Amino acid sequence: MATNPALELLLRANQLKRVPRTGWVMRGVAGAESVADHSFGVAFISLILAEMVEQSVNEAKLLTIALLHDLPESVIGDLPTPAAAYFPAGAKRKAEAGVLSKLLHRLPCAEQWHAWWQEFEDGTSIEGRLVRDADRLDMLIQAHVYEQTTGNCHLEEFWDGSDALAFESTAAQVLYKELMGLRERST
């Protein structure tokens, strides 16, 4: 274990490069992206969405939330959505909050970063809501890319219920609708 809390966190975050996104693995996607790959996608999409909205967005906060949003998975792994049904209500979220607190506790920014992460979980700030939209958009973009590049036809459930109402920002709805049109034209 590193004695420097920043190095300790960096080493833990590095684990995300080796944590595969379970949903893709369960559906037979060879070479599925890692949680770190996904976090990059979420950060980049968040930045794009911030440029598309009229509200003022704190980009440092936005990118911090995007990079932190799945950090607890460096400890607990990427639990597939269907597995959550077998846990008591709120158990996964509580575990993730506890892991994040433990990962950040020795850093001066711990309280602020944890509060921002909570804004993502609760959708209580523009930055948190944009990252939530980016999280969903990244999954759908990745599903489209896998369908196009691998021919995997077992990804339909990622699209089920993904109508534009699931997105909180108009900017994300616009990108989603265009992605759906692109998908329809390519099938």
PDB file of C-alpha atoms in Angstrom:
ATOM      1  CA  MET A   1       0.000   0.000   0.000  1.00  0.00           C
ATOM      2  CA  ALA A   2       1.317   3.441  -0.928  1.00  0.00           C
ATOM      3  CA  THR A   3       1.819   5.941   1.876  1.00  0.00           C
ATOM      4  CA  ASN A   4       0.918   8.905  -0.332  1.00  0.00           C
ATOM      5  CA  PRO A   5      -2.903   9.092  -0.518  1.00  0.00           C
ATOM      6  CA  ALA A   6      -2.843  10.511  -4.049  1.00  0.00           C
ATOM      7  CA  LEU A   7      -0.658   7.650  -5.296  1.00  0.00           C
ATOM      8  CA  GLU A   8      -2.825   5.143  -3.449  1.00  0.00           C
ATOM      9  CA  LEU A   9      -5.924   6.498  -5.246  1.00  0.00           C
ATOM     10  CA  LEU A  10      -4.150   6.524  -8.618  1.00  0.00           C
ATOM     11  CA  LEU A  11      -3.146   2.888  -8.213  1.00  0.00           C
ATOM     12  CA  ARG A  12      -6.694   1.943  -7.258  1.00  0.00           C
ATOM     13  CA  ALA A  13      -8.177   3.903 -10.178  1.00  0.00           C
ATOM     14  CA  ASN A  14      -5.743   2.117 -12.495  1.00  0.00           C
ATOM     15  CA  GLN A  15      -7.630  -1.086 -11.659  1.00  0.00           C
ATOM     16  CA  LEU A  16     -10.522   0.207 -13.786  1.00  0.00           C
ATOM     17  CA  LYS A  17      -8.396  -0.502 -16.868  1.00  0.00           C
ATOM     18  CA  ARG A  18      -8.702  -4.196 -16.013  1.00  0.00           C
ATOM     19  CA  VAL A  19     -12.370  -4.303 -14.990  1.00  0.00           C
ATOM     20  CA  PRO A  20     -14.439  -5.288 -18.039  1.00  0.00           C
ATOM     21  CA  ARG A  21     -17.928  -3.901 -18.533  1.00  0.00           C
ATOM     22  CA  THR A  22     -19.939  -6.905 -17.447  1.00  0.00           C
ATOM     23  CA  GLY A  23     -22.979  -6.243 -19.639  1.00  0.00           C
ATOM     24  CA  TRP A  24     -20.907  -6.644 -22.794  1.00  0.00           C
ATOM     25  CA  VAL A  25     -19.135  -9.755 -21.522  1.00  0.00           C
ATOM     26  CA  MET A  26     -22.464 -11.384 -20.606  1.00  0.00           C
ATOM     27  CA  ARG A  27     -23.649 -10.834 -24.177  1.00  0.00           C
ATOM     28  CA  GLY A  28     -20.612 -12.375 -25.792  1.00  0.00           C
ATOM     29  CA  VAL A  29     -18.729  -9.258 -26.868  1.00  0.00           C
ATOM     30  CA  ALA A  30     -15.107 -10.317 -27.320  1.00  0.00           C
ATOM     31  CA  GLY A  31     -12.612  -7.750 -26.078  1.00  0.00           C
ATOM     32  CA  ALA A  32     -15.290  -5.809 -24.220  1.00  0.00           C
ATOM     33  CA  GLU A  33     -14.391  -2.301 -23.136  1.00  0.00           C
ATOM     34  CA  SER A  34     -13.115  -1.717 -19.609  1.00  0.00           C
ATOM     35  CA  VAL A  35     -14.719   0.536 -17.023  1.00  0.00           C
ATOM     36  CA  ALA A  36     -11.834   2.972 -17.669  1.00  0.00           C
ATOM     37  CA  ASP A  37     -12.700   2.986 -21.389  1.00  0.00           C
ATOM     38  CA  HIS A  38     -16.296   3.761 -20.460  1.00  0.00           C
ATOM     39  CA  SER A  39     -15.257   6.511 -18.033  1.00  0.00           C
ATOM     40  CA  PHE A  40     -13.284   8.205 -20.804  1.00  0.00           C
ATOM     41  CA  GLY A  41     -16.336   8.045 -23.067  1.00  0.00           C
ATOM     42  CA  VAL A  42     -18.552   9.498 -20.344  1.00  0.00           C
ATOM     43  CA  ALA A  43     -16.094  12.339 -19.679  1.00  0.00           C
ATOM     44  CA  PHE A  44     -15.819  13.216 -23.371  1.00  0.00           C
ATOM     45  CA  ILE A  45     -19.573  13.059 -23.970  1.00  0.00           C
ATOM     46  CA  SER A  46     -20.141  15.170 -20.831  1.00  0.00           C
ATOM     47  CA  LEU A  47     -17.840  17.838 -22.227  1.00  0.00           C
ATOM     48  CA  ILE A  48     -19.712  17.818 -25.557  1.00  0.00           C
ATOM     49  CA  LEU A  49     -23.089  18.034 -23.798  1.00  0.00           C
ATOM     50  CA  ALA A  50     -21.847  20.969 -21.693  1.00  0.00           C
ATOM     51  CA  GLU A  51     -21.150  22.865 -24.915  1.00  0.00           C
ATOM     52  CA  MET A  52     -24.641  22.106 -26.220  1.00  0.00           C
ATOM     53  CA  VAL A  53     -26.692  23.346 -23.244  1.00  0.00           C
ATOM     54  CA  GLU A  54     -27.617  26.934 -22.474  1.00  0.00           C
ATOM     55  CA  GLN A  55     -27.049  26.636 -18.728  1.00  0.00           C
ATOM     56  CA  SER A  56     -23.739  27.580 -17.189  1.00  0.00           C
ATOM     57  CA  VAL A  57     -21.692  24.451 -16.465  1.00  0.00           C
ATOM     58  CA  ASN A  58     -18.679  24.147 -14.162  1.00  0.00           C
ATOM     59  CA  GLU A  59     -16.474  22.020 -16.417  1.00  0.00           C
ATOM     60  CA  ALA A  60     -14.012  21.088 -13.660  1.00  0.00           C
ATOM     61  CA  LYS A  61     -16.909  19.768 -11.588  1.00  0.00           C
ATOM     62  CA  LEU A  62     -18.436  18.063 -14.631  1.00  0.00           C
ATOM     63  CA  LEU A  63     -15.231  16.216 -15.533  1.00  0.00           C
ATOM     64  CA  THR A  64     -14.535  15.322 -11.903  1.00  0.00           C
ATOM     65  CA  ILE A  65     -17.980  13.732 -11.626  1.00  0.00           C
ATOM     66  CA  ALA A  66     -17.505  11.909 -14.935  1.00  0.00           C
ATOM     67  CA  LEU A  67     -14.171  10.464 -13.840  1.00  0.00           C
ATOM     68  CA  LEU A  68     -15.445   9.535 -10.373  1.00  0.00           C
ATOM     69  CA  HIS A  69     -18.839   8.136 -11.354  1.00  0.00           C
ATOM     70  CA  ASP A  70     -17.689   4.487 -11.585  1.00  0.00           C
ATOM     71  CA  LEU A  71     -14.575   4.671  -9.378  1.00  0.00           C
ATOM     72  CA  PRO A  72     -16.159   2.397  -6.723  1.00  0.00           C
ATOM     73  CA  GLU A  73     -16.128  -0.363  -9.354  1.00  0.00           C
ATOM     74  CA  SER A  74     -12.354  -0.519  -8.876  1.00  0.00           C
ATOM     75  CA  VAL A  75     -13.196  -2.312  -5.623  1.00  0.00           C
ATOM     76  CA  ILE A  76     -16.615  -3.938  -6.101  1.00  0.00           C
ATOM     77  CA  GLY A  77     -16.453  -4.597  -9.844  1.00  0.00           C
ATOM     78  CA  ASP A  78     -19.029  -3.807 -12.513  1.00  0.00           C
ATOM     79  CA  LEU A  79     -22.218  -5.382 -11.218  1.00  0.00           C
ATOM     80  CA  PRO A  80     -24.662  -6.083 -14.047  1.00  0.00           C
ATOM     81  CA  THR A  81     -27.986  -4.260 -13.807  1.00  0.00           C
ATOM     82  CA  PRO A  82     -30.047  -7.488 -13.506  1.00  0.00           C
ATOM     83  CA  ALA A  83     -28.022  -8.460 -10.420  1.00  0.00           C
ATOM     84  CA  ALA A  84     -29.250  -5.367  -8.556  1.00  0.00           C
ATOM     85  CA  ALA A  85     -32.695  -6.977  -8.321  1.00  0.00           C
ATOM     86  CA  TYR A  86     -31.225  -9.522  -5.900  1.00  0.00           C
ATOM     87  CA  PHE A  87     -29.948  -6.905  -3.444  1.00  0.00           C
ATOM     88  CA  PRO A  88     -32.025  -4.979  -0.928  1.00  0.00           C
ATOM     89  CA  ALA A  89     -33.222  -1.614  -2.235  1.00  0.00           C
ATOM     90  CA  GLY A  90     -30.383   0.894  -2.167  1.00  0.00           C
ATOM     91  CA  ALA A  91     -27.730  -1.660  -1.178  1.00  0.00           C
ATOM     92  CA  LYS A  92     -25.590  -1.208  -4.288  1.00  0.00           C
ATOM     93  CA  ARG A  93     -25.714   2.562  -4.021  1.00  0.00           C
ATOM     94  CA  LYS A  94     -24.859   2.436  -0.309  1.00  0.00           C
ATOM     95  CA  ALA A  95     -21.920   0.104  -0.981  1.00  0.00           C
ATOM     96  CA  GLU A  96     -20.628   2.375  -3.751  1.00  0.00           C
ATOM     97  CA  ALA A  97     -20.886   5.439  -1.503  1.00  0.00           C
ATOM     98  CA  GLY A  98     -18.981   3.621   1.238  1.00  0.00           C
ATOM     99  CA  VAL A  99     -16.258   2.492  -1.161  1.00  0.00           C
ATOM    100  CA  LEU A 100     -15.892   6.003  -2.569  1.00  0.00           C
ATOM    101  CA  SER A 101     -15.592   7.467   0.937  1.00  0.00           C
ATOM    102  CA  LYS A 102     -12.887   4.970   1.778  1.00  0.00           C
ATOM    103  CA  LEU A 103     -10.994   5.614  -1.474  1.00  0.00           C
ATOM    104  CA  LEU A 104     -11.045   9.387  -1.029  1.00  0.00           C
ATOM    105  CA  HIS A 105     -10.876   9.769   2.754  1.00  0.00           C
ATOM    106  CA  ARG A 106      -7.202  10.809   3.006  1.00  0.00           C
ATOM    107  CA  LEU A 107      -7.401  13.455   0.282  1.00  0.00           C
ATOM    108  CA  PRO A 108      -8.108  17.146   0.977  1.00  0.00           C
ATOM    109  CA  CYS A 109     -10.770  17.106  -1.769  1.00  0.00           C
ATOM    110  CA  ALA A 110     -12.594  14.081  -0.340  1.00  0.00           C
ATOM    111  CA  GLU A 111     -15.648  15.884   0.994  1.00  0.00           C
ATOM    112  CA  GLN A 112     -16.101  18.001  -2.149  1.00  0.00           C
ATOM    113  CA  TRP A 113     -15.618  15.115  -4.576  1.00  0.00           C
ATOM    114  CA  HIS A 114     -17.960  12.870  -2.636  1.00  0.00           C
ATOM    115  CA  ALA A 115     -20.619  15.596  -2.606  1.00  0.00           C
ATOM    116  CA  TRP A 116     -20.259  16.034  -6.373  1.00  0.00           C
ATOM    117  CA  TRP A 117     -20.511  12.270  -6.905  1.00  0.00           C
ATOM    118  CA  GLN A 118     -23.706  12.333  -4.817  1.00  0.00           C
ATOM    119  CA  GLU A 119     -25.065  15.045  -7.135  1.00  0.00           C
ATOM    120  CA  PHE A 120     -24.560  12.581  -9.995  1.00  0.00           C
ATOM    121  CA  GLU A 121     -26.340   9.832  -8.089  1.00  0.00           C
ATOM    122  CA  ASP A 122     -29.234  12.118  -7.151  1.00  0.00           C
ATOM    123  CA  GLY A 123     -29.304  14.238 -10.328  1.00  0.00           C
ATOM    124  CA  THR A 124     -29.332  17.430  -8.251  1.00  0.00           C
ATOM    125  CA  SER A 125     -27.005  19.624 -10.335  1.00  0.00           C
ATOM    126  CA  ILE A 126     -26.676  20.402 -14.022  1.00  0.00           C
ATOM    127  CA  GLU A 127     -23.257  18.740 -13.972  1.00  0.00           C
ATOM    128  CA  GLY A 128     -24.622  15.597 -12.318  1.00  0.00           C
ATOM    129  CA  ARG A 129     -27.515  15.390 -14.782  1.00  0.00           C
ATOM    130  CA  LEU A 130     -25.256  15.872 -17.805  1.00  0.00           C
ATOM    131  CA  VAL A 131     -22.965  13.081 -16.605  1.00  0.00           C
ATOM    132  CA  ARG A 132     -26.010  10.840 -16.085  1.00  0.00           C
ATOM    133  CA  ASP A 133     -27.036  11.540 -19.673  1.00  0.00           C
ATOM    134  CA  ALA A 134     -23.469  10.952 -20.874  1.00  0.00           C
ATOM    135  CA  ASP A 135     -23.334   7.637 -18.996  1.00  0.00           C
ATOM    136  CA  ARG A 136     -26.418   6.423 -20.870  1.00  0.00           C
ATOM    137  CA  LEU A 137     -25.306   7.848 -24.224  1.00  0.00           C
ATOM    138  CA  ASP A 138     -21.898   6.208 -23.960  1.00  0.00           C
ATOM    139  CA  MET A 139     -23.540   2.830 -23.400  1.00  0.00           C
ATOM    140  CA  LEU A 140     -25.767   3.275 -26.459  1.00  0.00           C
ATOM    141  CA  ILE A 141     -22.948   4.549 -28.659  1.00  0.00           C
ATOM    142  CA  GLN A 142     -20.860   1.555 -27.597  1.00  0.00           C
ATOM    143  CA  ALA A 143     -23.766  -0.820 -28.318  1.00  0.00           C
ATOM    144  CA  HIS A 144     -24.082   0.687 -31.795  1.00  0.00           C
ATOM    145  CA  VAL A 145     -20.335   0.361 -32.410  1.00  0.00           C
ATOM    146  CA  TYR A 146     -20.366  -3.286 -31.267  1.00  0.00           C
ATOM    147  CA  GLU A 147     -23.377  -4.056 -33.468  1.00  0.00           C
ATOM    148  CA  GLN A 148     -21.615  -2.503 -36.452  1.00  0.00           C
ATOM    149  CA  THR A 149     -18.135  -3.917 -35.886  1.00  0.00           C
ATOM    150  CA  THR A 150     -18.858  -7.365 -34.481  1.00  0.00           C
ATOM    151  CA  GLY A 151     -22.294  -8.166 -35.868  1.00  0.00           C
ATOM    152  CA  ASN A 152     -23.383  -9.064 -32.328  1.00  0.00           C
ATOM    153  CA  CYS A 153     -27.168  -9.286 -32.416  1.00  0.00           C
ATOM    154  CA  HIS A 154     -27.596  -9.845 -28.662  1.00  0.00           C
ATOM    155  CA  LEU A 155     -27.517  -6.165 -27.716  1.00  0.00           C
ATOM    156  CA  GLU A 156     -31.168  -5.272 -28.327  1.00  0.00           C
ATOM    157  CA  GLU A 157     -31.953  -5.059 -24.624  1.00  0.00           C
ATOM    158  CA  PHE A 158     -29.546  -2.116 -24.310  1.00  0.00           C
ATOM    159  CA  TRP A 159     -31.867  -0.216 -26.649  1.00  0.00           C
ATOM    160  CA  ASP A 160     -35.128  -1.342 -25.022  1.00  0.00           C
ATOM    161  CA  GLY A 161     -36.738   1.510 -23.123  1.00  0.00           C
ATOM    162  CA  SER A 162     -34.055   3.952 -24.229  1.00  0.00           C
ATOM    163  CA  ASP A 163     -36.493   6.506 -25.627  1.00  0.00           C
ATOM    164  CA  ALA A 164     -35.608  10.175 -25.485  1.00  0.00           C
ATOM    165  CA  LEU A 165     -37.599  10.658 -22.269  1.00  0.00           C
ATOM    166  CA  ALA A 166     -34.842   8.780 -20.421  1.00  0.00           C
ATOM    167  CA  PHE A 167     -32.497  11.731 -20.995  1.00  0.00           C
ATOM    168  CA  GLU A 168     -32.677  14.790 -18.797  1.00  0.00           C
ATOM    169  CA  SER A 169     -31.140  17.304 -21.214  1.00  0.00           C
ATOM    170  CA  THR A 170     -32.422  18.339 -24.612  1.00  0.00           C
ATOM    171  CA  ALA A 171     -28.835  18.090 -25.872  1.00  0.00           C
ATOM    172  CA  ALA A 172     -28.680  14.389 -24.982  1.00  0.00           C
ATOM    173  CA  GLN A 173     -32.117  13.818 -26.517  1.00  0.00           C
ATOM    174  CA  VAL A 174     -30.916  15.357 -29.794  1.00  0.00           C
ATOM    175  CA  LEU A 175     -27.835  13.108 -29.911  1.00  0.00           C
ATOM    176  CA  TYR A 176     -29.899  10.067 -28.944  1.00  0.00           C
ATOM    177  CA  LYS A 177     -32.452  10.656 -31.703  1.00  0.00           C
ATOM    178  CA  GLU A 178     -29.715  11.030 -34.283  1.00  0.00           C
ATOM    179  CA  LEU A 179     -27.997   7.868 -33.020  1.00  0.00           C
ATOM    180  CA  MET A 180     -31.302   5.975 -33.290  1.00  0.00           C
ATOM    181  CA  GLY A 181     -31.736   7.205 -36.855  1.00  0.00           C
ATOM    182  CA  LEU A 182     -28.206   6.134 -37.708  1.00  0.00           C
ATOM    183  CA  ARG A 183     -28.849   2.714 -36.183  1.00  0.00           C
ATOM    184  CA  GLU A 184     -32.112   2.270 -38.090  1.00  0.00           C
ATOM    185  CA  ARG A 185     -30.469   3.190 -41.393  1.00  0.00           C
ATOM    186  CA  SER A 186     -27.624   0.738 -40.828  1.00  0.00           C
ATOM    187  CA  THR A 187     -29.762  -2.302 -39.994  1.00  0.00           C
TER     188      THR A 187
END
